[in-house]
Amino acid sequence: MVAAHEAAAMLSSVPFFASLDDKRRKALVNDGKELSYKAGDIIVGEGASGVGFYLVLDGKVEVRKGSRVIASLGKGEFFGEMSLIDDQPRSADVIAVAQTRCWALSSWAFNALVKANPDIALVMLKELVKRLRVANRSPID
Ligand code: CMP
């Protein structure tokens, strides 16, 4: 586990949290926790109820529907937001494919963060639009 000041520095290097000032980032450090996974660990299981939002600090995860890989996510990217936004079960599995560290926020802390920081909502919206465009792309595009 990293010290709080290291965690704050780490979060400042991630574009997702870049819009926050130092004070807010430090507060966020106390709200979340760092979790480590080894390759093969299921971080989020399709159909489960969603209790956390995850930001990849390092390593790599795959978003999968059964055996189909629908996305690969690495450092600075996030997952687990969908269930927290619409209160529905997890839409896919998210599996570590290398040693991976994530920063995890409870649904409560995630909601508070987004409500207090509209810039973060915008960063997330842009990423969601990007993911939708990829999903809409036909195999021959
Ligand atoms: P959630 O449904 O809470 O849990 C599974 C997560 O996988 C989901 O949130 C998203 O973060 C992620 N996910 C689902 N579909 C895609 C996709 N098409 N591209 C990237 N990530 C996705």
mmCIF file of N, CA and C and ligand atoms in Angstrom:
data_model
loop_
_atom_site.group_PDB
_atom_site.id
_atom_site.type_symbol
_atom_site.label_atom_id
_atom_site.label_comp_id
_atom_site.label_asym_id
_atom_site.label_seq_id
_atom_site.Cartn_x
_atom_site.Cartn_y
_atom_site.Cartn_z
ATOM 1 N N MET A 1 0.848 -1.207 0.000
ATOM 2 C CA MET A 1 0.000 0.000 0.000
ATOM 3 C C MET A 1 0.880 1.254 0.000
ATOM 4 N N VAL A 2 0.535 2.229 -0.838
ATOM 5 C CA VAL A 2 1.344 3.449 -0.889
ATOM 6 C C VAL A 2 0.900 4.427 0.199
ATOM 7 N N ALA A 3 1.833 5.331 0.580
ATOM 8 C CA ALA A 3 1.488 6.358 1.573
ATOM 9 C C ALA A 3 0.532 7.353 0.937
ATOM 10 N N ALA A 4 -0.198 8.089 1.809
ATOM 11 C CA ALA A 4 -1.227 9.010 1.303
ATOM 12 C C ALA A 4 -0.642 10.060 0.354
ATOM 13 N N HIS A 5 0.548 10.609 0.693
ATOM 14 C CA HIS A 5 1.096 11.658 -0.180
ATOM 15 C C HIS A 5 1.508 11.083 -1.534
ATOM 16 N N GLU A 6 1.971 9.813 -1.524
ATOM 17 C CA GLU A 6 2.325 9.168 -2.801
ATOM 18 C C GLU A 6 1.067 8.963 -3.638
ATOM 19 N N ALA A 7 -0.001 8.543 -2.972
ATOM 20 C CA ALA A 7 -1.262 8.313 -3.678
ATOM 21 C C ALA A 7 -1.759 9.611 -4.295
ATOM 22 N N ALA A 8 -1.643 10.718 -3.556
ATOM 23 C CA ALA A 8 -2.104 12.011 -4.073
ATOM 24 C C ALA A 8 -1.287 12.395 -5.309
ATOM 25 N N ALA A 9 0.039 12.144 -5.243
ATOM 26 C CA ALA A 9 0.902 12.473 -6.390
ATOM 27 C C ALA A 9 0.526 11.597 -7.583
ATOM 28 N N MET A 10 0.245 10.337 -7.303
ATOM 29 C CA MET A 10 -0.117 9.393 -8.358
ATOM 30 C C MET A 10 -1.406 9.850 -9.057
ATOM 31 N N LEU A 11 -2.382 10.253 -8.252
ATOM 32 C CA LEU A 11 -3.656 10.683 -8.837
ATOM 33 C C LEU A 11 -3.484 11.953 -9.661
ATOM 34 N N SER A 12 -2.512 12.810 -9.253
ATOM 35 C CA SER A 12 -2.332 14.057 -9.996
ATOM 36 C C SER A 12 -1.769 13.772 -11.394
ATOM 37 N N SER A 13 -1.139 12.604 -11.570
ATOM 38 C CA SER A 13 -0.555 12.292 -12.884
ATOM 39 C C SER A 13 -1.586 11.665 -13.835
ATOM 40 N N VAL A 14 -2.782 11.399 -13.317
ATOM 41 C CA VAL A 14 -3.808 10.752 -14.135
ATOM 42 C C VAL A 14 -4.746 11.823 -14.691
ATOM 43 N N PRO A 15 -4.895 11.908 -16.023
ATOM 44 C CA PRO A 15 -5.725 12.977 -16.608
ATOM 45 C C PRO A 15 -7.122 13.052 -15.995
ATOM 46 N N PHE A 16 -7.650 11.887 -15.617
ATOM 47 C CA PHE A 16 -9.005 11.864 -15.068
ATOM 48 C C PHE A 16 -9.159 12.812 -13.876
ATOM 49 N N PHE A 17 -8.107 12.919 -13.064
ATOM 50 C CA PHE A 17 -8.184 13.752 -11.858
ATOM 51 C C PHE A 17 -7.440 15.078 -12.015
ATOM 52 N N ALA A 18 -6.967 15.349 -13.235
ATOM 53 C CA ALA A 18 -6.139 16.535 -13.437
ATOM 54 C C ALA A 18 -6.878 17.835 -13.143
ATOM 55 N N SER A 19 -8.209 17.830 -13.296
ATOM 56 C CA SER A 19 -8.954 19.073 -13.096
ATOM 57 C C SER A 19 -9.142 19.405 -11.616
ATOM 58 N N LEU A 20 -8.797 18.473 -10.738
ATOM 59 C CA LEU A 20 -8.996 18.728 -9.304
ATOM 60 C C LEU A 20 -7.824 19.520 -8.736
ATOM 61 N N ASP A 21 -8.111 20.400 -7.763
ATOM 62 C CA ASP A 21 -6.987 21.061 -7.107
ATOM 63 C C ASP A 21 -6.406 20.107 -6.052
ATOM 64 N N ASP A 22 -5.231 20.475 -5.513
ATOM 65 C CA ASP A 22 -4.514 19.602 -4.572
ATOM 66 C C ASP A 22 -5.358 19.201 -3.372
ATOM 67 N N LYS A 23 -6.118 20.184 -2.870
ATOM 68 C CA LYS A 23 -6.909 19.930 -1.666
ATOM 69 C C LYS A 23 -7.937 18.819 -1.945
ATOM 70 N N ARG A 24 -8.582 18.928 -3.079
ATOM 71 C CA ARG A 24 -9.615 17.935 -3.427
ATOM 72 C C ARG A 24 -8.994 16.561 -3.675
ATOM 73 N N ARG A 25 -7.813 16.600 -4.312
ATOM 74 C CA ARG A 25 -7.152 15.312 -4.589
ATOM 75 C C ARG A 25 -6.767 14.610 -3.299
ATOM 76 N N LYS A 26 -6.284 15.409 -2.334
ATOM 77 C CA LYS A 26 -5.899 14.803 -1.045
ATOM 78 C C LYS A 26 -7.123 14.236 -0.341
ATOM 79 N N ALA A 27 -8.240 14.957 -0.425
ATOM 80 C CA ALA A 27 -9.475 14.467 0.203
ATOM 81 C C ALA A 27 -9.898 13.155 -0.444
ATOM 82 N N LEU A 28 -9.694 13.094 -1.749
ATOM 83 C CA LEU A 28 -10.087 11.900 -2.500
ATOM 84 C C LEU A 28 -9.264 10.678 -2.088
ATOM 85 N N VAL A 29 -7.992 10.935 -1.783
ATOM 86 C CA VAL A 29 -7.114 9.847 -1.358
ATOM 87 C C VAL A 29 -7.722 9.136 -0.140
ATOM 88 N N ASN A 30 -8.305 9.912 0.750
ATOM 89 C CA ASN A 30 -8.902 9.296 1.946
ATOM 90 C C ASN A 30 -10.186 8.543 1.632
ATOM 91 N N ASP A 31 -10.826 8.896 0.538
ATOM 92 C CA ASP A 31 -12.101 8.245 0.184
ATOM 93 C C ASP A 31 -11.909 6.919 -0.544
ATOM 94 N N GLY A 32 -10.771 6.766 -1.236
ATOM 95 C CA GLY A 32 -10.583 5.563 -2.050
ATOM 96 C C GLY A 32 -9.560 4.631 -1.455
ATOM 97 N N LYS A 33 -9.380 3.484 -2.121
ATOM 98 C CA LYS A 33 -8.300 2.607 -1.688
ATOM 99 C C LYS A 33 -7.642 1.944 -2.884
ATOM 100 N N GLU A 34 -6.362 1.633 -2.661
ATOM 101 C CA GLU A 34 -5.607 0.991 -3.722
ATOM 102 C C GLU A 34 -5.789 -0.518 -3.612
ATOM 103 N N LEU A 35 -6.061 -1.160 -4.741
ATOM 104 C CA LEU A 35 -6.254 -2.609 -4.747
ATOM 105 C C LEU A 35 -5.316 -3.217 -5.787
ATOM 106 N N SER A 36 -4.747 -4.383 -5.462
ATOM 107 C CA SER A 36 -3.831 -5.059 -6.397
ATOM 108 C C SER A 36 -4.427 -6.360 -6.875
ATOM 109 N N TYR A 37 -4.173 -6.655 -8.141
ATOM 110 C CA TYR A 37 -4.697 -7.889 -8.747
ATOM 111 C C TYR A 37 -3.591 -8.554 -9.534
ATOM 112 N N LYS A 38 -3.679 -9.875 -9.617
ATOM 113 C CA LYS A 38 -2.742 -10.583 -10.481
ATOM 114 C C LYS A 38 -3.464 -10.990 -11.763
ATOM 115 N N ALA A 39 -2.688 -11.330 -12.786
ATOM 116 C CA ALA A 39 -3.294 -11.718 -14.065
ATOM 117 C C ALA A 39 -4.286 -12.847 -13.837
ATOM 118 N N GLY A 40 -5.476 -12.686 -14.410
ATOM 119 C CA GLY A 40 -6.511 -13.716 -14.278
ATOM 120 C C GLY A 40 -7.564 -13.371 -13.235
ATOM 121 N N ASP A 41 -7.260 -12.424 -12.363
ATOM 122 C CA ASP A 41 -8.251 -12.051 -11.335
ATOM 123 C C ASP A 41 -9.451 -11.347 -11.980
ATOM 124 N N ILE A 42 -10.637 -11.746 -11.544
ATOM 125 C CA ILE A 42 -11.854 -11.062 -12.013
ATOM 126 C C ILE A 42 -12.114 -9.897 -11.054
ATOM 127 N N ILE A 43 -12.007 -8.700 -11.584
ATOM 128 C CA ILE A 43 -12.182 -7.508 -10.727
ATOM 129 C C ILE A 43 -13.666 -7.185 -10.602
ATOM 130 N N VAL A 44 -14.355 -7.276 -11.748
ATOM 131 C CA VAL A 44 -15.791 -7.005 -11.787
ATOM 132 C C VAL A 44 -16.433 -8.158 -12.569
ATOM 133 N N GLY A 45 -17.512 -8.703 -12.054
ATOM 134 C CA GLY A 45 -18.168 -9.825 -12.737
ATOM 135 C C GLY A 45 -19.497 -9.402 -13.346
ATOM 136 N N GLU A 46 -19.694 -9.766 -14.628
ATOM 137 C CA GLU A 46 -20.953 -9.409 -15.310
ATOM 138 C C GLU A 46 -22.143 -9.898 -14.477
ATOM 139 N N GLY A 47 -23.140 -9.049 -14.311
ATOM 140 C CA GLY A 47 -24.362 -9.417 -13.601
ATOM 141 C C GLY A 47 -24.322 -9.112 -12.111
ATOM 142 N N ALA A 48 -23.132 -8.888 -11.577
ATOM 143 C CA ALA A 48 -23.035 -8.579 -10.138
ATOM 144 C C ALA A 48 -23.542 -7.157 -9.882
ATOM 145 N N SER A 49 -23.879 -6.884 -8.633
ATOM 146 C CA SER A 49 -24.284 -5.498 -8.372
ATOM 147 C C SER A 49 -23.027 -4.646 -8.216
ATOM 148 N N GLY A 50 -23.139 -3.417 -8.670
ATOM 149 C CA GLY A 50 -21.955 -2.545 -8.728
ATOM 150 C C GLY A 50 -21.779 -1.741 -7.463
ATOM 151 N N VAL A 51 -20.626 -1.891 -6.828
ATOM 152 C CA VAL A 51 -20.389 -1.102 -5.618
ATOM 153 C C VAL A 51 -19.171 -0.193 -5.734
ATOM 154 N N GLY A 52 -18.427 -0.332 -6.835
ATOM 155 C CA GLY A 52 -17.220 0.483 -6.914
ATOM 156 C C GLY A 52 -16.902 0.990 -8.306
ATOM 157 N N PHE A 53 -16.136 2.066 -8.310
ATOM 158 C CA PHE A 53 -15.602 2.681 -9.529
ATOM 159 C C PHE A 53 -14.081 2.481 -9.471
ATOM 160 N N TYR A 54 -13.472 2.140 -10.589
ATOM 161 C CA TYR A 54 -12.045 1.793 -10.586
ATOM 162 C C TYR A 54 -11.279 2.625 -11.605
ATOM 163 N N LEU A 55 -10.116 3.076 -11.163
ATOM 164 C CA LEU A 55 -9.195 3.763 -12.052
ATOM 165 C C LEU A 55 -7.927 2.908 -12.094
ATOM 166 N N VAL A 56 -7.432 2.617 -13.296
ATOM 167 C CA VAL A 56 -6.227 1.781 -13.404
ATOM 168 C C VAL A 56 -4.988 2.649 -13.126
ATOM 169 N N LEU A 57 -4.244 2.288 -12.091
ATOM 170 C CA LEU A 57 -3.008 3.029 -11.765
ATOM 171 C C LEU A 57 -1.840 2.487 -12.579
ATOM 172 N N ASP A 58 -1.757 1.189 -12.699
ATOM 173 C CA ASP A 58 -0.845 0.556 -13.646
ATOM 174 C C ASP A 58 -1.284 -0.869 -13.905
ATOM 175 N N GLY A 59 -0.750 -1.437 -15.006
ATOM 176 C CA GLY A 59 -1.160 -2.782 -15.390
ATOM 177 C C GLY A 59 -2.133 -2.731 -16.552
ATOM 178 N N LYS A 60 -2.908 -3.794 -16.703
ATOM 179 C CA LYS A 60 -3.817 -3.870 -17.854
ATOM 180 C C LYS A 60 -5.007 -4.759 -17.514
ATOM 181 N N VAL A 61 -6.186 -4.330 -17.939
ATOM 182 C CA VAL A 61 -7.391 -5.151 -17.747
ATOM 183 C C VAL A 61 -8.095 -5.305 -19.087
ATOM 184 N N GLU A 62 -8.900 -6.353 -19.183
ATOM 185 C CA GLU A 62 -9.748 -6.532 -20.357
ATOM 186 C C GLU A 62 -11.203 -6.519 -19.923
ATOM 187 N N VAL A 63 -12.030 -5.858 -20.763
ATOM 188 C CA VAL A 63 -13.482 -5.886 -20.569
ATOM 189 C C VAL A 63 -13.979 -7.001 -21.475
ATOM 190 N N ARG A 64 -14.670 -7.984 -20.900
ATOM 191 C CA ARG A 64 -15.086 -9.159 -21.693
ATOM 192 C C ARG A 64 -16.556 -9.476 -21.500
ATOM 193 N N LYS A 65 -17.164 -9.934 -22.609
ATOM 194 C CA LYS A 65 -18.514 -10.511 -22.561
ATOM 195 C C LYS A 65 -18.301 -11.965 -22.949
ATOM 196 N N GLY A 66 -18.371 -12.858 -22.000
ATOM 197 C CA GLY A 66 -18.026 -14.246 -22.266
ATOM 198 C C GLY A 66 -16.576 -14.321 -22.697
ATOM 199 N N SER A 67 -16.313 -14.929 -23.900
ATOM 200 C CA SER A 67 -14.921 -15.045 -24.342
ATOM 201 C C SER A 67 -14.522 -13.872 -25.255
ATOM 202 N N ARG A 68 -15.470 -12.966 -25.528
ATOM 203 C CA ARG A 68 -15.207 -11.834 -26.439
ATOM 204 C C ARG A 68 -14.600 -10.653 -25.673
ATOM 205 N N VAL A 69 -13.431 -10.217 -26.141
ATOM 206 C CA VAL A 69 -12.794 -9.050 -25.499
ATOM 207 C C VAL A 69 -13.360 -7.795 -26.159
ATOM 208 N N ILE A 70 -14.020 -6.941 -25.374
ATOM 209 C CA ILE A 70 -14.584 -5.748 -26.010
ATOM 210 C C ILE A 70 -13.729 -4.494 -25.794
ATOM 211 N N ALA A 71 -12.827 -4.529 -24.826
ATOM 212 C CA ALA A 71 -11.913 -3.394 -24.660
ATOM 213 C C ALA A 71 -10.735 -3.810 -23.786
ATOM 214 N N SER A 72 -9.629 -3.119 -24.020
ATOM 215 C CA SER A 72 -8.442 -3.265 -23.165
ATOM 216 C C SER A 72 -8.196 -1.913 -22.524
ATOM 217 N N LEU A 73 -8.008 -1.913 -21.234
ATOM 218 C CA LEU A 73 -7.814 -0.633 -20.543
ATOM 219 C C LEU A 73 -6.511 -0.671 -19.747
ATOM 220 N N GLY A 74 -5.799 0.455 -19.745
ATOM 221 C CA GLY A 74 -4.528 0.522 -19.016
ATOM 222 C C GLY A 74 -4.463 1.762 -18.151
ATOM 223 N N LYS A 75 -3.247 2.127 -17.805
ATOM 224 C CA LYS A 75 -2.994 3.236 -16.879
ATOM 225 C C LYS A 75 -3.811 4.496 -17.201
ATOM 226 N N GLY A 76 -4.471 5.004 -16.199
ATOM 227 C CA GLY A 76 -5.220 6.251 -16.352
ATOM 228 C C GLY A 76 -6.637 6.058 -16.845
ATOM 229 N N GLU A 77 -6.985 4.818 -17.215
ATOM 230 C CA GLU A 77 -8.347 4.588 -17.725
ATOM 231 C C GLU A 77 -9.235 4.042 -16.598
ATOM 232 N N PHE A 78 -10.540 4.173 -16.788
ATOM 233 C CA PHE A 78 -11.459 3.811 -15.707
ATOM 234 C C PHE A 78 -12.475 2.775 -16.159
ATOM 235 N N PHE A 79 -13.065 2.111 -15.185
ATOM 236 C CA PHE A 79 -14.185 1.196 -15.475
ATOM 237 C C PHE A 79 -15.048 1.079 -14.219
ATOM 238 N N GLY A 80 -16.239 0.504 -14.429
ATOM 239 C CA GLY A 80 -17.149 0.312 -13.302
ATOM 240 C C GLY A 80 -18.116 1.460 -13.094
ATOM 241 N N GLU A 81 -18.020 2.474 -14.020
ATOM 242 C CA GLU A 81 -18.885 3.653 -13.855
ATOM 243 C C GLU A 81 -20.339 3.356 -14.221
ATOM 244 N N MET A 82 -20.559 2.400 -15.164
ATOM 245 C CA MET A 82 -21.916 2.217 -15.697
ATOM 246 C C MET A 82 -22.917 1.818 -14.608
ATOM 247 N N SER A 83 -22.555 0.815 -13.834
ATOM 248 C CA SER A 83 -23.470 0.362 -12.774
ATOM 249 C C SER A 83 -23.743 1.437 -11.732
ATOM 250 N N LEU A 84 -22.730 2.270 -11.507
ATOM 251 C CA LEU A 84 -22.926 3.313 -10.494
ATOM 252 C C LEU A 84 -23.820 4.430 -11.025
ATOM 253 N N ILE A 85 -23.745 4.639 -12.346
ATOM 254 C CA ILE A 85 -24.559 5.711 -12.933
ATOM 255 C C ILE A 85 -26.029 5.292 -13.042
ATOM 256 N N ASP A 86 -26.279 4.042 -13.523
ATOM 257 C CA ASP A 86 -27.697 3.680 -13.742
ATOM 258 C C ASP A 86 -28.239 2.638 -12.748
ATOM 259 N N ASP A 87 -27.402 2.263 -11.783
ATOM 260 C CA ASP A 87 -27.875 1.358 -10.732
ATOM 261 C C ASP A 87 -28.329 -0.002 -11.283
ATOM 262 N N GLN A 88 -27.720 -0.425 -12.357
ATOM 263 C CA GLN A 88 -28.016 -1.732 -12.953
ATOM 264 C C GLN A 88 -26.824 -2.665 -12.708
ATOM 265 N N PRO A 89 -27.040 -3.985 -12.906
ATOM 266 C CA PRO A 89 -25.909 -4.910 -12.695
ATOM 267 C C PRO A 89 -24.738 -4.628 -13.637
ATOM 268 N N ARG A 90 -23.571 -5.121 -13.275
ATOM 269 C CA ARG A 90 -22.368 -4.949 -14.097
ATOM 270 C C ARG A 90 -22.627 -5.472 -15.514
ATOM 271 N N SER A 91 -22.241 -4.686 -16.510
ATOM 272 C CA SER A 91 -22.564 -5.002 -17.907
ATOM 273 C C SER A 91 -21.577 -5.969 -18.547
ATOM 274 N N ALA A 92 -20.451 -6.213 -17.914
ATOM 275 C CA ALA A 92 -19.418 -7.071 -18.498
ATOM 276 C C ALA A 92 -18.477 -7.518 -17.378
ATOM 277 N N ASP A 93 -17.639 -8.516 -17.706
ATOM 278 C CA ASP A 93 -16.548 -8.860 -16.785
ATOM 279 C C ASP A 93 -15.402 -7.881 -17.020
ATOM 280 N N VAL A 94 -14.669 -7.580 -15.981
ATOM 281 C CA VAL A 94 -13.402 -6.855 -16.150
ATOM 282 C C VAL A 94 -12.337 -7.692 -15.437
ATOM 283 N N ILE A 95 -11.347 -8.115 -16.231
ATOM 284 C CA ILE A 95 -10.374 -9.096 -15.744
ATOM 285 C C ILE A 95 -8.954 -8.547 -15.891
ATOM 286 N N ALA A 96 -8.160 -8.703 -14.846
ATOM 287 C CA ALA A 96 -6.748 -8.283 -14.929
ATOM 288 C C ALA A 96 -6.021 -9.242 -15.862
ATOM 289 N N VAL A 97 -5.237 -8.697 -16.799
ATOM 290 C CA VAL A 97 -4.465 -9.575 -17.692
ATOM 291 C C VAL A 97 -2.961 -9.402 -17.438
ATOM 292 N N ALA A 98 -2.619 -8.614 -16.438
ATOM 293 C CA ALA A 98 -1.237 -8.461 -15.975
ATOM 294 C C ALA A 98 -1.360 -8.056 -14.507
ATOM 295 N N GLN A 99 -0.243 -8.019 -13.818
ATOM 296 C CA GLN A 99 -0.279 -7.488 -12.450
ATOM 297 C C GLN A 99 -0.833 -6.055 -12.552
ATOM 298 N N THR A 100 -1.860 -5.762 -11.797
ATOM 299 C CA THR A 100 -2.577 -4.487 -11.977
ATOM 300 C C THR A 100 -2.898 -3.855 -10.629
ATOM 301 N N ARG A 101 -2.713 -2.539 -10.585
ATOM 302 C CA ARG A 101 -3.155 -1.802 -9.394
ATOM 303 C C ARG A 101 -4.261 -0.835 -9.808
ATOM 304 N N CYS A 102 -5.307 -0.803 -9.009
ATOM 305 C CA CYS A 102 -6.422 0.113 -9.273
ATOM 306 C C CYS A 102 -6.657 1.000 -8.064
ATOM 307 N N TRP A 103 -7.231 2.151 -8.350
ATOM 308 C CA TRP A 103 -7.715 3.034 -7.306
ATOM 309 C C TRP A 103 -9.223 2.862 -7.304
ATOM 310 N N ALA A 104 -9.779 2.417 -6.168
ATOM 311 C CA ALA A 104 -11.212 2.112 -6.139
ATOM 312 C C ALA A 104 -11.949 3.082 -5.232
ATOM 313 N N LEU A 105 -13.075 3.545 -5.745
ATOM 314 C CA LEU A 105 -13.922 4.463 -4.969
ATOM 315 C C LEU A 105 -15.283 3.802 -4.758
ATOM 316 N N SER A 106 -15.839 3.951 -3.589
ATOM 317 C CA SER A 106 -17.187 3.421 -3.338
ATOM 318 C C SER A 106 -18.192 4.215 -4.172
ATOM 319 N N SER A 107 -19.387 3.650 -4.357
ATOM 320 C CA SER A 107 -20.397 4.366 -5.137
ATOM 321 C C SER A 107 -20.725 5.702 -4.468
ATOM 322 N N TRP A 108 -20.712 5.693 -3.168
ATOM 323 C CA TRP A 108 -21.012 6.925 -2.431
ATOM 324 C C TRP A 108 -19.972 8.009 -2.745
ATOM 325 N N ALA A 109 -18.684 7.627 -2.665
ATOM 326 C CA ALA A 109 -17.608 8.593 -2.917
ATOM 327 C C ALA A 109 -17.612 9.025 -4.388
ATOM 328 N N PHE A 110 -17.922 8.085 -5.284
ATOM 329 C CA PHE A 110 -17.971 8.397 -6.723
ATOM 330 C C PHE A 110 -19.053 9.442 -6.995
ATOM 331 N N ASN A 111 -20.245 9.209 -6.433
ATOM 332 C CA ASN A 111 -21.340 10.161 -6.655
ATOM 333 C C ASN A 111 -20.995 11.541 -6.115
ATOM 334 N N ALA A 112 -20.402 11.563 -4.938
ATOM 335 C CA ALA A 112 -20.037 12.846 -4.322
ATOM 336 C C ALA A 112 -18.985 13.552 -5.187
ATOM 337 N N LEU A 113 -18.015 12.774 -5.688
ATOM 338 C CA LEU A 113 -16.944 13.345 -6.518
ATOM 339 C C LEU A 113 -17.517 13.980 -7.783
ATOM 340 N N VAL A 114 -18.402 13.242 -8.454
ATOM 341 C CA VAL A 114 -18.949 13.739 -9.721
ATOM 342 C C VAL A 114 -19.835 14.968 -9.482
ATOM 343 N N LYS A 115 -20.629 14.910 -8.411
ATOM 344 C CA LYS A 115 -21.517 16.050 -8.137
ATOM 345 C C LYS A 115 -20.729 17.319 -7.827
ATOM 346 N N ALA A 116 -19.618 17.143 -7.113
ATOM 347 C CA ALA A 116 -18.848 18.322 -6.701
ATOM 348 C C ALA A 116 -17.907 18.824 -7.792
ATOM 349 N N ASN A 117 -17.660 17.986 -8.824
ATOM 350 C CA ASN A 117 -16.659 18.344 -9.837
ATOM 351 C C ASN A 117 -17.177 18.080 -11.245
ATOM 352 N N PRO A 118 -17.935 19.034 -11.781
ATOM 353 C CA PRO A 118 -18.506 18.846 -13.122
ATOM 354 C C PRO A 118 -17.448 18.560 -14.183
ATOM 355 N N ASP A 119 -16.206 19.039 -13.980
ATOM 356 C CA ASP A 119 -15.143 18.777 -14.970
ATOM 357 C C ASP A 119 -14.896 17.278 -15.110
ATOM 358 N N ILE A 120 -15.019 16.581 -14.003
ATOM 359 C CA ILE A 120 -14.790 15.132 -14.036
ATOM 360 C C ILE A 120 -15.905 14.461 -14.828
ATOM 361 N N ALA A 121 -17.134 14.950 -14.649
ATOM 362 C CA ALA A 121 -18.260 14.383 -15.401
ATOM 363 C C ALA A 121 -18.015 14.561 -16.902
ATOM 364 N N LEU A 122 -17.446 15.717 -17.268
ATOM 365 C CA LEU A 122 -17.178 15.985 -18.686
ATOM 366 C C LEU A 122 -16.091 15.047 -19.231
ATOM 367 N N VAL A 123 -15.042 14.849 -18.457
ATOM 368 C CA VAL A 123 -13.971 13.929 -18.875
ATOM 369 C C VAL A 123 -14.564 12.536 -19.086
ATOM 370 N N MET A 124 -15.439 12.142 -18.164
ATOM 371 C CA MET A 124 -16.044 10.811 -18.241
ATOM 372 C C MET A 124 -16.978 10.709 -19.446
ATOM 373 N N LEU A 125 -17.768 11.755 -19.665
ATOM 374 C CA LEU A 125 -18.682 11.762 -20.820
ATOM 375 C C LEU A 125 -17.919 11.616 -22.133
ATOM 376 N N LYS A 126 -16.800 12.352 -22.244
ATOM 377 C CA LYS A 126 -16.002 12.266 -23.477
ATOM 378 C C LYS A 126 -15.511 10.847 -23.686
ATOM 379 N N GLU A 127 -15.066 10.214 -22.614
ATOM 380 C CA GLU A 127 -14.572 8.837 -22.740
ATOM 381 C C GLU A 127 -15.724 7.888 -23.093
ATOM 382 N N LEU A 128 -16.896 8.120 -22.512
ATOM 383 C CA LEU A 128 -18.036 7.245 -22.810
ATOM 384 C C LEU A 128 -18.458 7.380 -24.273
ATOM 385 N N VAL A 129 -18.404 8.615 -24.789
ATOM 386 C CA VAL A 129 -18.729 8.831 -26.207
ATOM 387 C C VAL A 129 -17.715 8.100 -27.084
ATOM 388 N N LYS A 130 -16.434 8.183 -26.699
ATOM 389 C CA LYS A 130 -15.385 7.485 -27.453
ATOM 390 C C LYS A 130 -15.670 5.980 -27.469
ATOM 391 N N ARG A 131 -16.038 5.440 -26.312
ATOM 392 C CA ARG A 131 -16.304 3.992 -26.233
ATOM 393 C C ARG A 131 -17.536 3.619 -27.061
ATOM 394 N N LEU A 132 -18.527 4.502 -27.082
ATOM 395 C CA LEU A 132 -19.736 4.237 -27.876
ATOM 396 C C LEU A 132 -19.403 4.236 -29.369
ATOM 397 N N ARG A 133 -18.549 5.196 -29.778
ATOM 398 C CA ARG A 133 -18.162 5.247 -31.198
ATOM 399 C C ARG A 133 -17.439 3.970 -31.607
ATOM 400 N N VAL A 134 -16.558 3.497 -30.731
ATOM 401 C CA VAL A 134 -15.845 2.242 -31.039
ATOM 402 C C VAL A 134 -16.846 1.095 -31.125
ATOM 403 N N ALA A 135 -17.792 1.054 -30.167
ATOM 404 C CA ALA A 135 -18.774 -0.041 -30.147
ATOM 405 C C ALA A 135 -19.672 -0.004 -31.390
ATOM 406 N N ASN A 136 -19.934 1.213 -31.903
ATOM 407 C CA ASN A 136 -20.827 1.363 -33.065
ATOM 408 C C ASN A 136 -20.139 1.079 -34.393
ATOM 409 N N ARG A 137 -18.803 1.065 -34.332
ATOM 410 C CA ARG A 137 -18.057 0.880 -35.562
ATOM 411 C C ARG A 137 -18.306 -0.525 -36.102
ATOM 412 N N SER A 138 -18.598 -0.623 -37.400
ATOM 413 C CA SER A 138 -18.824 -1.969 -37.927
ATOM 414 C C SER A 138 -17.478 -2.634 -38.177
ATOM 415 N N PRO A 139 -17.418 -3.959 -38.235
ATOM 416 C CA PRO A 139 -16.136 -4.636 -38.412
ATOM 417 C C PRO A 139 -15.406 -4.235 -39.695
ATOM 418 N N ILE A 140 -16.161 -3.709 -40.728
ATOM 419 C CA ILE A 140 -15.454 -3.356 -41.973
ATOM 420 C C ILE A 140 -15.091 -1.873 -42.052
ATOM 421 N N ASP A 141 -15.412 -1.070 -41.030
ATOM 422 C CA ASP A 141 -15.045 0.358 -41.040
ATOM 423 C C ASP A 141 -13.530 0.533 -41.042
HETATM 424 P P1 CMP B 1 -20.009 -1.646 -15.332
HETATM 425 O O1 CMP B 1 -21.167 -2.067 -16.164
HETATM 426 O O2 CMP B 1 -20.280 -1.068 -13.992
HETATM 427 O O3 CMP B 1 -19.025 -2.908 -15.169
HETATM 428 C C1 CMP B 1 -18.388 -3.406 -16.337
HETATM 429 C C2 CMP B 1 -17.605 -2.269 -16.944
HETATM 430 O O4 CMP B 1 -16.969 -2.547 -18.177
HETATM 431 C C3 CMP B 1 -18.554 -1.114 -17.308
HETATM 432 O O5 CMP B 1 -19.127 -0.600 -16.143
HETATM 433 C C4 CMP B 1 -17.620 -0.234 -18.079
HETATM 434 O O6 CMP B 1 -16.762 0.482 -17.230
HETATM 435 C C5 CMP B 1 -16.806 -1.292 -18.842
HETATM 436 N N1 CMP B 1 -17.332 -1.423 -20.201
HETATM 437 C C6 CMP B 1 -18.513 -1.952 -20.602
HETATM 438 N N2 CMP B 1 -18.654 -1.875 -21.935
HETATM 439 C C7 CMP B 1 -17.521 -1.288 -22.396
HETATM 440 C C8 CMP B 1 -17.040 -0.925 -23.700
HETATM 441 N N3 CMP B 1 -17.762 -1.162 -24.818
HETATM 442 N N4 CMP B 1 -15.832 -0.308 -23.793
HETATM 443 C C9 CMP B 1 -15.084 -0.071 -22.687
HETATM 444 N N5 CMP B 1 -15.486 -0.401 -21.428
HETATM 445 C C10 CMP B 1 -16.687 -0.995 -21.288
#
